[in-house]
Amino acid sequence: MTTVPYRFDQTSSAGEVVERWSGLAAGEESGDQVSVAGRVMLARPQGKLGFAELRDSSGAVQLFALDGVTRDFDAFRRLRLGDWVGASGEVVRTRRGELSVKVADWVLLAEARRPFGDKWRGVTDVETRFRQREVDLWANPESRRTLLMRSQLVRRMRERLWDMGFVEVETPILHPIPGGAHARPFATRFRALDMDVYLRIAPELYLKRLVVGGFEKVFEIGRLFRNEGMSPRHNPEFTTLELYQAYADYHDVMVLVEDLVSGLALDVLGSTSLTYQGRPLDLTAPWRRATLTELVAGQTGLDVSVRTPREELEKWARDAGVEVERSWGPGKLLLELYEKTTEGELWDPVFVYDYPKEVSPLARAHRDDPLLAERFEPVVAGRELGNAFSELVDPDEQLARFEEQVAARDAGDEEAMAVDTDYVRALEHGLPPTGGLGLGIDRLAMLFSDAAHIREVISFPMMRPERAEGEGRGGGEVGDDGEVGDDGEGPGGDREGGRRRGPGG
RNA sequence: GCGCCUCUAGCUCAAUGGCAGAGCAACGGACUCUUAAUCCGCAGGUUCCGGGUUCAAGUCCCGGGGGGCGCACCA
């Protein structure tokens, strides 16, 4: 049984050593003593010498051991790849020019009992990479960089919002009524009150209640849960930024979004011009603005609008491959047509705005057109990055919209919203004109890290449980557990881009 | 849910239906300046599982499982 110490005093990180003694000449000895710690990633024992690459979170530095200088040299040269080591000694540069810590004393901090991946090719097996993410992170520097970039992205996002005067808040994750989006929830049971509760599908309604309470600029960065499918762009739990700003409308929010996203690109990547999946992508503000109607018309050549007769819209939607449902109105048909024909073709950032009111139950009606809502989605690289609008502030109209949702639910729409009387009551206390936004942080991190799959930007993405050998599937009932929307028929989820709302149509 | 692809040593990968192999890692050894060190030696397998066809199956067929991609779904 190996015993390892309870602590180790580092004087420097590997990166600091490399940086600080960068001027040391080959063969030169600095006379300075350091203590470093990390994992042995490569080992090159050579007779009475030994070289090892020690990596920590800051970088890597070579350990240089010599028989007669290094304590317990024989044990040192038996170190295996993956072992954690703390070492102290003089900073030197070897004759061959590699900056090194000439190890005088060292201690094993942890033993790697499982073999490490291929030292040159790393670990590529997708299942290993994500079921054992710790292995992936050590073996594949790109995986570390991606998660680190995400951390910086979220950090800078917070800092920028704080600097703009937004107050960061936390709202409940357990909701008595799942609201604020159009999605199936995960359900669970709260014993003390003998009631069903739901993991939130959006924080929207609570955040707007905080605006009613006087928080004029609020935001929350947090996890949302949607009981729908998985795909390269969907994980059942994902992270969003949601924010609300009193006295603002959706045009103000557009400016906020383009400034925030392009600013974050500068902060984190140093440029607003990036490459995503081999294609150049320019996030420089200002972004193009175009109405949903004109984009669909431009893409399809059809003369469409929310006023196009339903029969025509239905035909065009069917022609585009949409499986039309009878209950859909013109707004829903137009939205389907847009998503089928146009959204995926939009590459550089564009604010797609003025959605049908029919599909936007929490958005305020358009000031110039009662059939539209003041809603937009920022679309980048063919995907929604978020969802935003001038918030619906009128309690009577909100109640009416909720009731339309209930009608849709009764008609079979399992994702339609329920009436949230607490929320309507809050609106009766007065919600000032407010602009709101939901922004998918995973999707943004995908863009910034050039990731094709959402799991790359999530530390531990959802995976199907591993089955014991020979367990097979036959008898068990692991499948539909129940609670609310089990079975989730398809994957897909919705867009994590933001809050998803829709009407009931 | 449907279609296509895939699963071989710890890792990364080979093997026309004909003796299951290599590199790295591991293990033993050599080496006082290595850089994916090099060299010598040794060991390593339920070829995802279960059936079938065949003189012979990692390879072909059927069923199941894991994984990937696409579609569908996901307003």
XYZ file of C-alpha atoms (C1' of nucleotides) in Angstrom:
580
model
C 0.000 0.000 0.000
C 1.471 3.239 -1.088
C 1.128 6.125 1.273
C 1.124 9.581 -0.146
C 1.423 12.859 1.730
C -1.563 14.932 2.751
C -0.207 18.086 1.183
C 2.599 19.411 -0.941
C 4.021 22.910 -1.107
C 4.380 24.207 -4.629
C 6.518 27.272 -5.148
C 5.691 27.579 -8.837
C 3.491 26.185 -11.512
C 5.109 24.536 -14.499
C 4.057 27.417 -16.696
C 5.591 29.952 -14.330
C 8.898 28.113 -14.324
C 9.035 28.008 -18.111
C 8.085 31.665 -18.312
C 10.277 33.035 -15.592
C 13.461 31.234 -16.576
C 12.948 31.552 -20.305
C 16.219 33.467 -20.607
C 18.346 30.687 -19.212
C 20.920 29.477 -21.725
C 21.471 25.849 -22.650
C 23.635 24.150 -20.065
C 23.156 27.010 -17.628
C 22.139 26.514 -14.003
C 20.039 29.234 -12.394
C 20.899 28.586 -8.773
C 17.175 29.000 -7.991
C 15.219 26.290 -6.227
C 11.567 25.526 -7.025
C 8.948 22.957 -6.093
C 6.526 21.858 -8.764
C 3.747 19.291 -8.899
C 1.723 17.595 -11.563
C 1.255 14.472 -13.607
C 4.035 12.619 -15.413
C 3.020 12.592 -19.069
C 6.202 11.255 -20.657
C 9.186 9.493 -19.167
C 12.583 8.930 -20.723
C 14.854 7.073 -18.371
C 18.359 7.016 -19.683
C 20.870 5.072 -17.707
C 21.930 7.143 -14.769
C 19.784 10.046 -15.984
C 16.054 10.363 -16.188
C 13.793 12.826 -17.960
C 10.102 13.231 -17.402
C 7.522 15.710 -18.613
C 5.550 17.023 -15.673
C 2.251 18.629 -16.585
C -0.001 20.738 -14.414
C -2.879 23.031 -15.275
C -0.533 25.795 -16.361
C 1.595 23.829 -18.771
C 4.492 21.419 -18.607
C 8.087 21.445 -17.480
C 10.746 18.778 -17.744
C 12.023 17.006 -14.664
C 15.686 16.102 -14.911
C 16.876 13.419 -12.518
C 20.414 12.189 -11.939
C 21.719 9.247 -10.038
C 23.495 10.593 -6.993
C 21.667 13.910 -7.093
C 18.072 12.799 -7.056
C 16.807 11.127 -3.930
C 15.789 7.516 -4.569
C 16.773 7.692 -8.215
C 15.832 4.078 -8.894
C 12.267 4.708 -7.820
C 12.132 7.888 -9.865
C 13.036 6.125 -13.052
C 10.340 3.567 -12.420
C 7.623 6.228 -12.416
C 4.838 5.387 -14.784
C 2.954 7.582 -17.148
C 0.090 9.174 -15.350
C 1.625 9.204 -11.887
C 1.321 12.455 -9.936
C 4.585 13.753 -8.544
C 5.808 16.672 -6.455
C 9.437 17.561 -7.074
C 11.894 20.173 -5.917
C 15.261 21.217 -7.174
C 17.208 23.767 -9.131
C 15.946 25.308 -12.344
C 18.412 24.499 -15.093
C 18.491 24.266 -18.849
C 19.909 21.010 -20.164
C 22.696 20.884 -22.692
C 20.103 20.103 -25.328
C 18.244 23.246 -24.367
C 15.222 21.991 -22.441
C 14.283 24.027 -19.374
C 14.114 21.599 -16.467
C 13.853 21.181 -12.750
C 16.919 19.217 -11.674
C 15.247 17.039 -9.115
C 16.860 16.844 -5.713
C 13.849 15.600 -3.769
C 10.524 14.296 -4.969
C 7.452 12.516 -3.710
C 4.779 10.402 -5.305
C 1.447 12.217 -4.894
C -0.784 9.687 -6.591
C -0.292 6.492 -8.454
C -1.949 5.932 -11.823
C -3.241 2.418 -11.430
C -4.886 2.331 -14.780
C -2.847 2.614 -17.945
C -2.817 5.879 -19.772
C -3.918 6.340 -23.344
C -1.650 6.384 -26.329
C 0.893 9.078 -25.625
C 0.954 10.297 -29.183
C -2.599 9.881 -30.400
C -4.355 10.369 -27.095
C -7.770 8.848 -26.691
C -10.140 9.130 -29.601
C -12.831 6.622 -28.773
C -15.912 8.727 -28.235
C -17.343 6.481 -25.596
C -14.168 6.501 -23.535
C -13.771 10.218 -23.986
C -17.126 11.073 -22.497
C -17.803 8.214 -20.118
C -14.387 8.758 -18.580
C -14.001 12.438 -19.187
C -11.089 12.651 -16.759
C -9.108 10.438 -19.119
C -10.071 12.557 -22.092
C -9.033 15.726 -20.333
C -5.594 14.432 -19.484
C -4.970 12.730 -22.784
C -6.355 15.401 -25.082
C -5.195 18.994 -24.663
C -7.923 20.190 -26.994
C -10.576 18.939 -24.588
C -8.976 20.878 -21.741
C -8.768 24.002 -23.868
C -12.430 23.795 -24.774
C -13.654 23.556 -21.193
C -11.245 26.257 -20.111
C -12.491 28.517 -22.881
C -16.055 27.907 -21.735
C -15.134 28.869 -18.203
C -13.571 32.097 -19.412
C -16.564 32.775 -21.607
C -18.992 32.512 -18.701
C -16.724 34.518 -16.456
C -16.432 37.363 -18.937
C -20.154 37.215 -19.613
C -20.830 37.778 -15.923
C -18.302 40.566 -15.693
C -19.697 42.373 -18.703
C -23.243 42.144 -17.379
C -22.228 43.310 -13.912
C -20.424 46.232 -15.518
C -23.613 47.093 -17.379
C -25.492 47.322 -14.106
C -27.249 43.964 -14.224
C -27.875 42.187 -10.941
C -27.193 38.472 -10.926
C -29.910 36.444 -9.229
C -30.892 32.863 -8.615
C -34.427 31.640 -9.071
C -35.974 28.253 -8.262
C -35.071 25.151 -10.182
C -37.935 23.154 -8.692
C -41.111 24.577 -10.196
C -44.653 23.697 -9.193
C -45.699 24.491 -12.755
C -43.185 24.216 -15.569
C -43.359 27.477 -17.460
C -41.590 29.981 -19.588
C -40.988 27.719 -22.533
C -42.562 25.132 -24.713
C -41.034 21.835 -23.657
C -41.604 18.644 -21.746
C -40.294 18.811 -18.194
C -38.619 16.311 -15.925
C -40.898 15.615 -12.992
C -40.171 14.526 -9.477
C -41.920 14.315 -6.148
C -41.645 16.610 -3.169
C -42.659 14.494 -0.181
C -43.048 17.167 2.470
C -45.810 18.907 0.591
C -47.034 15.793 -1.162
C -46.824 17.430 -4.544
C -45.265 16.974 -7.947
C -42.551 19.412 -8.856
C -40.743 19.951 -12.138
C -37.182 20.816 -12.994
C -37.351 24.173 -14.655
C -37.540 24.416 -18.424
C -36.908 28.178 -18.218
C -36.455 30.758 -15.463
C -38.360 33.379 -17.396
C -41.466 33.874 -15.292
C -39.576 34.187 -12.007
C -37.130 36.658 -13.480
C -39.914 38.884 -14.714
C -41.478 38.741 -11.264
C -38.205 40.122 -9.952
C -38.541 42.990 -12.416
C -42.033 43.591 -11.013
C -40.358 43.647 -7.610
C -38.024 46.414 -8.692
C -34.952 44.684 -10.085
C -34.784 46.668 -13.283
C -31.847 44.803 -14.787
C -31.507 41.169 -13.778
C -29.849 38.123 -15.171
C -29.387 34.507 -14.301
C -26.913 32.015 -15.692
C -28.034 28.521 -14.941
C -29.065 25.062 -15.892
C -32.292 24.234 -17.655
C -33.772 20.775 -18.055
C -35.877 19.557 -20.922
C -37.173 16.050 -21.192
C -36.677 15.688 -24.888
C -34.212 14.048 -27.177
C -30.467 14.248 -27.473
C -28.612 15.291 -30.574
C -25.354 16.952 -31.543
C -26.968 20.184 -30.448
C -29.158 19.031 -27.570
C -28.358 17.820 -24.089
C -31.199 17.258 -21.612
C -29.615 19.731 -19.241
C -28.019 22.819 -20.659
C -27.034 26.288 -19.617
C -28.521 29.601 -20.554
C -28.157 33.234 -19.835
C -31.508 34.826 -19.297
C -31.826 38.538 -18.690
C -34.484 41.223 -18.397
C -34.127 44.946 -18.711
C -36.911 47.322 -17.710
C -37.799 50.212 -20.019
C -36.242 48.413 -22.988
C -37.800 46.834 -26.047
C -36.578 44.139 -28.380
C -34.584 46.569 -30.490
C -32.589 47.484 -27.408
C -32.030 43.804 -26.715
C -30.669 43.283 -30.230
C -28.001 45.882 -29.555
C -27.225 44.244 -26.238
C -26.849 40.817 -27.851
C -24.571 41.871 -30.687
C -22.395 43.899 -28.331
C -22.255 41.126 -25.746
C -21.480 38.271 -28.133
C -18.974 40.148 -30.258
C -17.374 41.551 -27.099
C -17.066 38.070 -25.618
C -15.459 36.842 -28.821
C -12.882 39.590 -28.444
C -12.371 38.810 -24.762
C -12.027 35.077 -25.156
C -10.745 34.557 -28.680
C -9.170 37.914 -29.375
C -11.180 38.407 -32.546
C -14.712 38.642 -33.847
C -13.717 36.838 -37.029
C -13.679 33.146 -36.469
C -13.871 29.903 -38.355
C -16.657 27.491 -37.583
C -16.564 24.022 -39.101
C -14.316 25.200 -41.879
C -16.324 28.295 -42.775
C -15.491 31.861 -41.882
C -17.906 33.418 -39.444
C -17.925 37.120 -38.668
C -19.465 38.152 -35.355
C -18.539 41.804 -35.684
C -21.365 44.136 -34.611
C -23.737 45.380 -35.851
C -25.524 42.279 -37.031
C -27.922 42.090 -39.904
C -31.588 42.524 -39.049
C -34.323 40.956 -41.137
C -37.906 40.008 -40.534
C -38.878 36.388 -40.550
C -41.277 37.056 -43.390
C -38.755 38.698 -45.665
C -36.195 35.997 -45.013
C -38.625 33.236 -45.930
C -39.739 35.146 -48.996
C -36.138 35.710 -50.018
C -35.207 32.078 -49.545
C -38.241 30.488 -51.150
C -39.303 33.111 -53.636
C -42.813 32.815 -52.253
C -44.911 35.821 -51.409
C -45.592 34.829 -47.825
C -46.663 36.562 -44.687
C -48.750 35.832 -41.667
C -51.673 37.097 -43.742
C -51.223 34.584 -46.524
C -54.313 32.395 -46.727
C -53.919 29.339 -44.573
C -54.489 26.961 -47.487
C -51.580 28.433 -49.411
C -49.304 28.349 -46.407
C -50.277 24.772 -45.751
C -49.512 23.755 -49.322
C -46.131 25.458 -49.304
C -45.278 23.949 -45.955
C -46.179 20.482 -47.221
C -44.150 21.105 -50.376
C -41.218 21.942 -48.123
C -41.634 18.640 -46.314
C -43.424 19.810 -43.200
C -45.878 17.358 -41.697
C -48.715 19.741 -41.171
C -51.177 19.314 -38.362
C -54.734 20.396 -38.713
C -54.784 22.551 -35.623
C -51.999 24.820 -36.854
C -52.838 28.366 -37.769
C -51.078 30.559 -40.308
C -48.491 31.709 -37.795
C -47.430 28.203 -36.954
C -47.324 27.257 -40.630
C -45.175 30.271 -41.425
C -42.787 29.431 -38.613
C -42.538 25.826 -39.782
C -41.841 27.000 -43.307
C -39.112 29.283 -42.000
C -37.457 26.579 -39.965
C -37.626 24.061 -42.766
C -36.402 26.254 -45.570
C -34.561 29.240 -44.235
C -33.070 29.026 -40.768
C -30.368 26.535 -41.663
C -29.204 28.672 -44.564
C -28.425 31.707 -42.431
C -24.706 31.731 -41.657
C -23.387 35.065 -40.521
C -25.296 36.491 -37.582
C -28.773 37.794 -38.253
C -31.545 38.948 -35.961
C -34.643 37.288 -37.307
C -37.479 39.387 -35.954
C -41.235 39.821 -35.894
C -42.533 36.330 -35.288
C -46.182 35.410 -35.561
C -47.956 36.217 -32.324
C -49.633 32.845 -32.564
C -46.343 31.151 -31.711
C -45.153 33.603 -29.078
C -47.356 33.391 -25.982
C -45.107 35.409 -23.699
C -44.159 38.141 -26.161
C -45.869 41.462 -26.504
C -47.950 42.076 -29.595
C -46.235 44.109 -32.284
C -46.889 47.820 -31.989
C -47.810 48.030 -35.693
C -49.332 44.645 -36.442
C -51.669 42.695 -34.179
C -50.806 39.397 -35.860
C -47.129 39.680 -35.009
C -45.146 39.710 -31.796
C -42.095 41.793 -30.988
C -39.829 38.803 -30.841
C -36.482 37.956 -32.408
C -34.011 35.143 -32.498
C -30.308 35.682 -33.083
C -29.350 33.060 -35.666
C -25.697 32.187 -36.207
C -24.293 29.386 -38.337
C -27.786 28.231 -39.151
C -28.851 27.828 -35.557
C -30.775 29.756 -33.021
C -28.497 31.154 -30.406
C -31.310 32.575 -28.358
C -34.747 34.041 -28.222
C -35.859 37.467 -27.120
C -38.721 39.895 -27.088
C -40.498 42.883 -25.844
C -42.200 41.229 -22.925
C -45.928 40.863 -22.709
C -46.821 43.044 -19.743
C -50.634 43.073 -19.775
C -52.092 40.621 -17.238
C -55.416 40.208 -19.017
C -53.797 39.417 -22.315
C -51.330 37.098 -20.621
C -54.190 35.192 -19.047
C -55.916 34.945 -22.410
C -52.715 33.641 -24.020
C -52.310 31.057 -21.261
C -55.847 29.930 -21.886
C -55.050 29.460 -25.557
C -52.177 27.277 -24.412
C -54.460 25.209 -22.280
C -56.741 24.743 -25.257
C -53.754 23.560 -27.260
C -52.809 21.149 -24.504
C -56.324 19.779 -24.466
C -56.018 19.381 -28.221
C -53.014 17.158 -27.698
C -50.031 19.496 -27.517
C -48.144 17.998 -24.583
C -45.704 20.845 -24.494
C -48.221 23.609 -24.297
C -48.029 25.814 -21.256
C -50.254 25.734 -18.220
C -51.895 28.730 -16.656
C -49.585 30.228 -14.075
C -51.885 32.258 -11.873
C -49.033 33.403 -9.646
C -47.413 34.930 -12.666
C -50.593 36.626 -13.858
C -51.065 38.039 -10.376
C -47.525 39.391 -10.487
C -48.310 41.162 -13.751
C -51.312 42.723 -12.055
C -48.863 44.439 -9.757
C -47.351 46.077 -12.797
C -44.515 45.022 -15.104
C -43.015 48.024 -16.844
C -42.041 47.830 -20.492
C -39.301 45.217 -20.467
C -36.975 43.598 -22.936
C -35.985 39.982 -22.270
C -33.454 37.543 -23.627
C -32.531 33.912 -23.405
C -29.143 32.925 -24.794
C -27.794 29.390 -25.101
C -24.368 29.263 -23.537
C -23.561 25.774 -24.745
C -24.304 26.822 -28.304
C -22.189 29.914 -27.915
C -19.354 27.835 -26.521
C -19.687 25.518 -29.523
C -19.226 28.441 -31.871
C -16.261 29.756 -29.953
C -14.539 26.377 -29.745
C -15.440 25.232 -33.250
C -17.213 22.216 -31.749
C -19.564 20.204 -33.919
C -21.126 18.433 -30.952
C -22.590 19.921 -27.782
C -20.944 17.258 -25.623
C -17.561 18.803 -26.401
C -18.487 21.894 -24.406
C -20.151 20.086 -21.481
C -17.927 18.604 -18.821
C -20.073 15.520 -18.337
C -22.661 15.233 -21.079
C -25.574 12.849 -20.674
C -24.702 9.309 -21.707
C -26.802 6.216 -21.806
C -25.897 4.149 -18.708
C -23.357 1.424 -19.269
C -24.878 -2.023 -19.114
C -23.218 -4.823 -17.277
C -21.933 -7.549 -19.543
C -24.497 -9.876 -20.906
C -27.255 -7.992 -19.275
C -28.949 -7.463 -22.536
C -32.188 -5.764 -22.677
C -34.887 -8.207 -22.346
C -36.745 -8.170 -19.224
C -36.003 -5.162 -17.329
C -38.149 -2.283 -17.143
C -35.641 0.298 -17.363
C -37.276 2.380 -19.890
C -40.190 4.343 -19.209
C -40.004 5.522 -15.827
C -42.571 7.775 -15.740
C -43.424 10.885 -14.283
C -44.301 13.305 -16.779
C -43.298 13.251 -20.286
C -41.478 10.076 -20.335
C -41.033 8.434 -23.603
C -40.242 11.690 -25.163
C -40.754 10.570 -28.583
C -38.045 12.066 -30.429
C -34.993 13.651 -29.753
C -34.436 16.879 -30.659
C -35.299 18.823 -27.801
C -35.717 22.225 -28.732
C -33.312 24.705 -29.184
C -31.446 25.491 -26.279
C -30.970 28.703 -27.741
C -33.111 30.223 -25.408
C -36.289 30.096 -24.011
C -38.652 28.622 -26.241
C -42.058 29.732 -26.271
C -44.681 29.271 -28.583
C -48.207 29.651 -28.741
C -50.544 27.202 -29.022
C -51.726 26.890 -32.042
C -38.493 5.622 -34.198
C -36.026 4.716 -39.336
C -31.517 4.211 -42.364
C -26.273 3.775 -42.912
C -21.579 2.894 -40.514
C -18.922 0.801 -36.505
C -17.082 -2.546 -32.188
C -10.076 -6.768 -32.688
C -4.488 -6.368 -26.725
C -4.696 -1.077 -21.639
C -4.490 2.951 -25.952
C -4.258 3.823 -31.499
C -5.027 0.594 -35.380
C -3.962 -3.935 -39.105
C -5.476 -8.899 -40.789
C -8.808 -11.940 -49.629
C -13.516 -16.739 -45.694
C -7.436 -19.937 -44.388
C -2.043 -20.041 -38.005
C -5.139 -12.805 -34.752
C -0.798 -8.914 -35.807
C 1.920 -3.941 -35.362
C 3.138 0.728 -32.807
C 2.682 2.820 -28.076
C 1.825 1.504 -22.841
C 3.094 -2.504 -19.301
C 6.991 -5.993 -17.632
C 12.776 -7.408 -17.648
C 17.420 -5.344 -19.301
C 21.253 -1.567 -21.656
C 22.244 3.567 -21.918
C 25.202 10.546 -18.161
C 21.482 15.317 -22.087
C 16.588 12.858 -23.640
C 12.378 15.561 -26.461
C 6.638 10.638 -29.357
C 14.363 9.047 -26.944
C 16.793 4.679 -28.822
C 18.197 -0.527 -28.536
C 17.554 -5.814 -26.765
C 14.096 -9.127 -24.512
C 9.295 -10.757 -22.561
C 4.262 -10.849 -22.094
C -0.366 -9.499 -23.620
C -7.002 -11.650 -26.761
C -14.427 -14.372 -24.696
C -12.048 -10.330 -32.094
C -19.117 -6.793 -27.948
C -22.837 -11.098 -26.859
C -25.861 -15.318 -28.743
C -27.153 -18.304 -32.749
C -26.382 -19.915 -38.006
C -23.828 -21.043 -42.894
C -19.017 -23.345 -44.013
C -13.906 -28.256 -44.246
C -12.682 -23.420 -42.085
C -15.763 -17.158 -39.499
C -12.535 -11.298 -36.666
C -14.425 -11.517 -41.801
C -20.626 -13.993 -44.463
C -26.084 -14.422 -42.501
C -29.831 -13.762 -38.353
C -30.945 -11.787 -33.465
C -29.383 -8.763 -29.360
C -26.136 -4.879 -27.083
C -22.724 -0.454 -27.116
C -21.085 3.677 -30.022
C -21.135 7.154 -34.302
C -23.501 9.800 -38.348
C -27.881 11.209 -40.901
C -33.151 11.590 -41.099
C -37.476 12.056 -38.421
C -38.966 14.376 -34.047
C -37.982 18.952 -31.619
C -43.231 25.400 -33.516
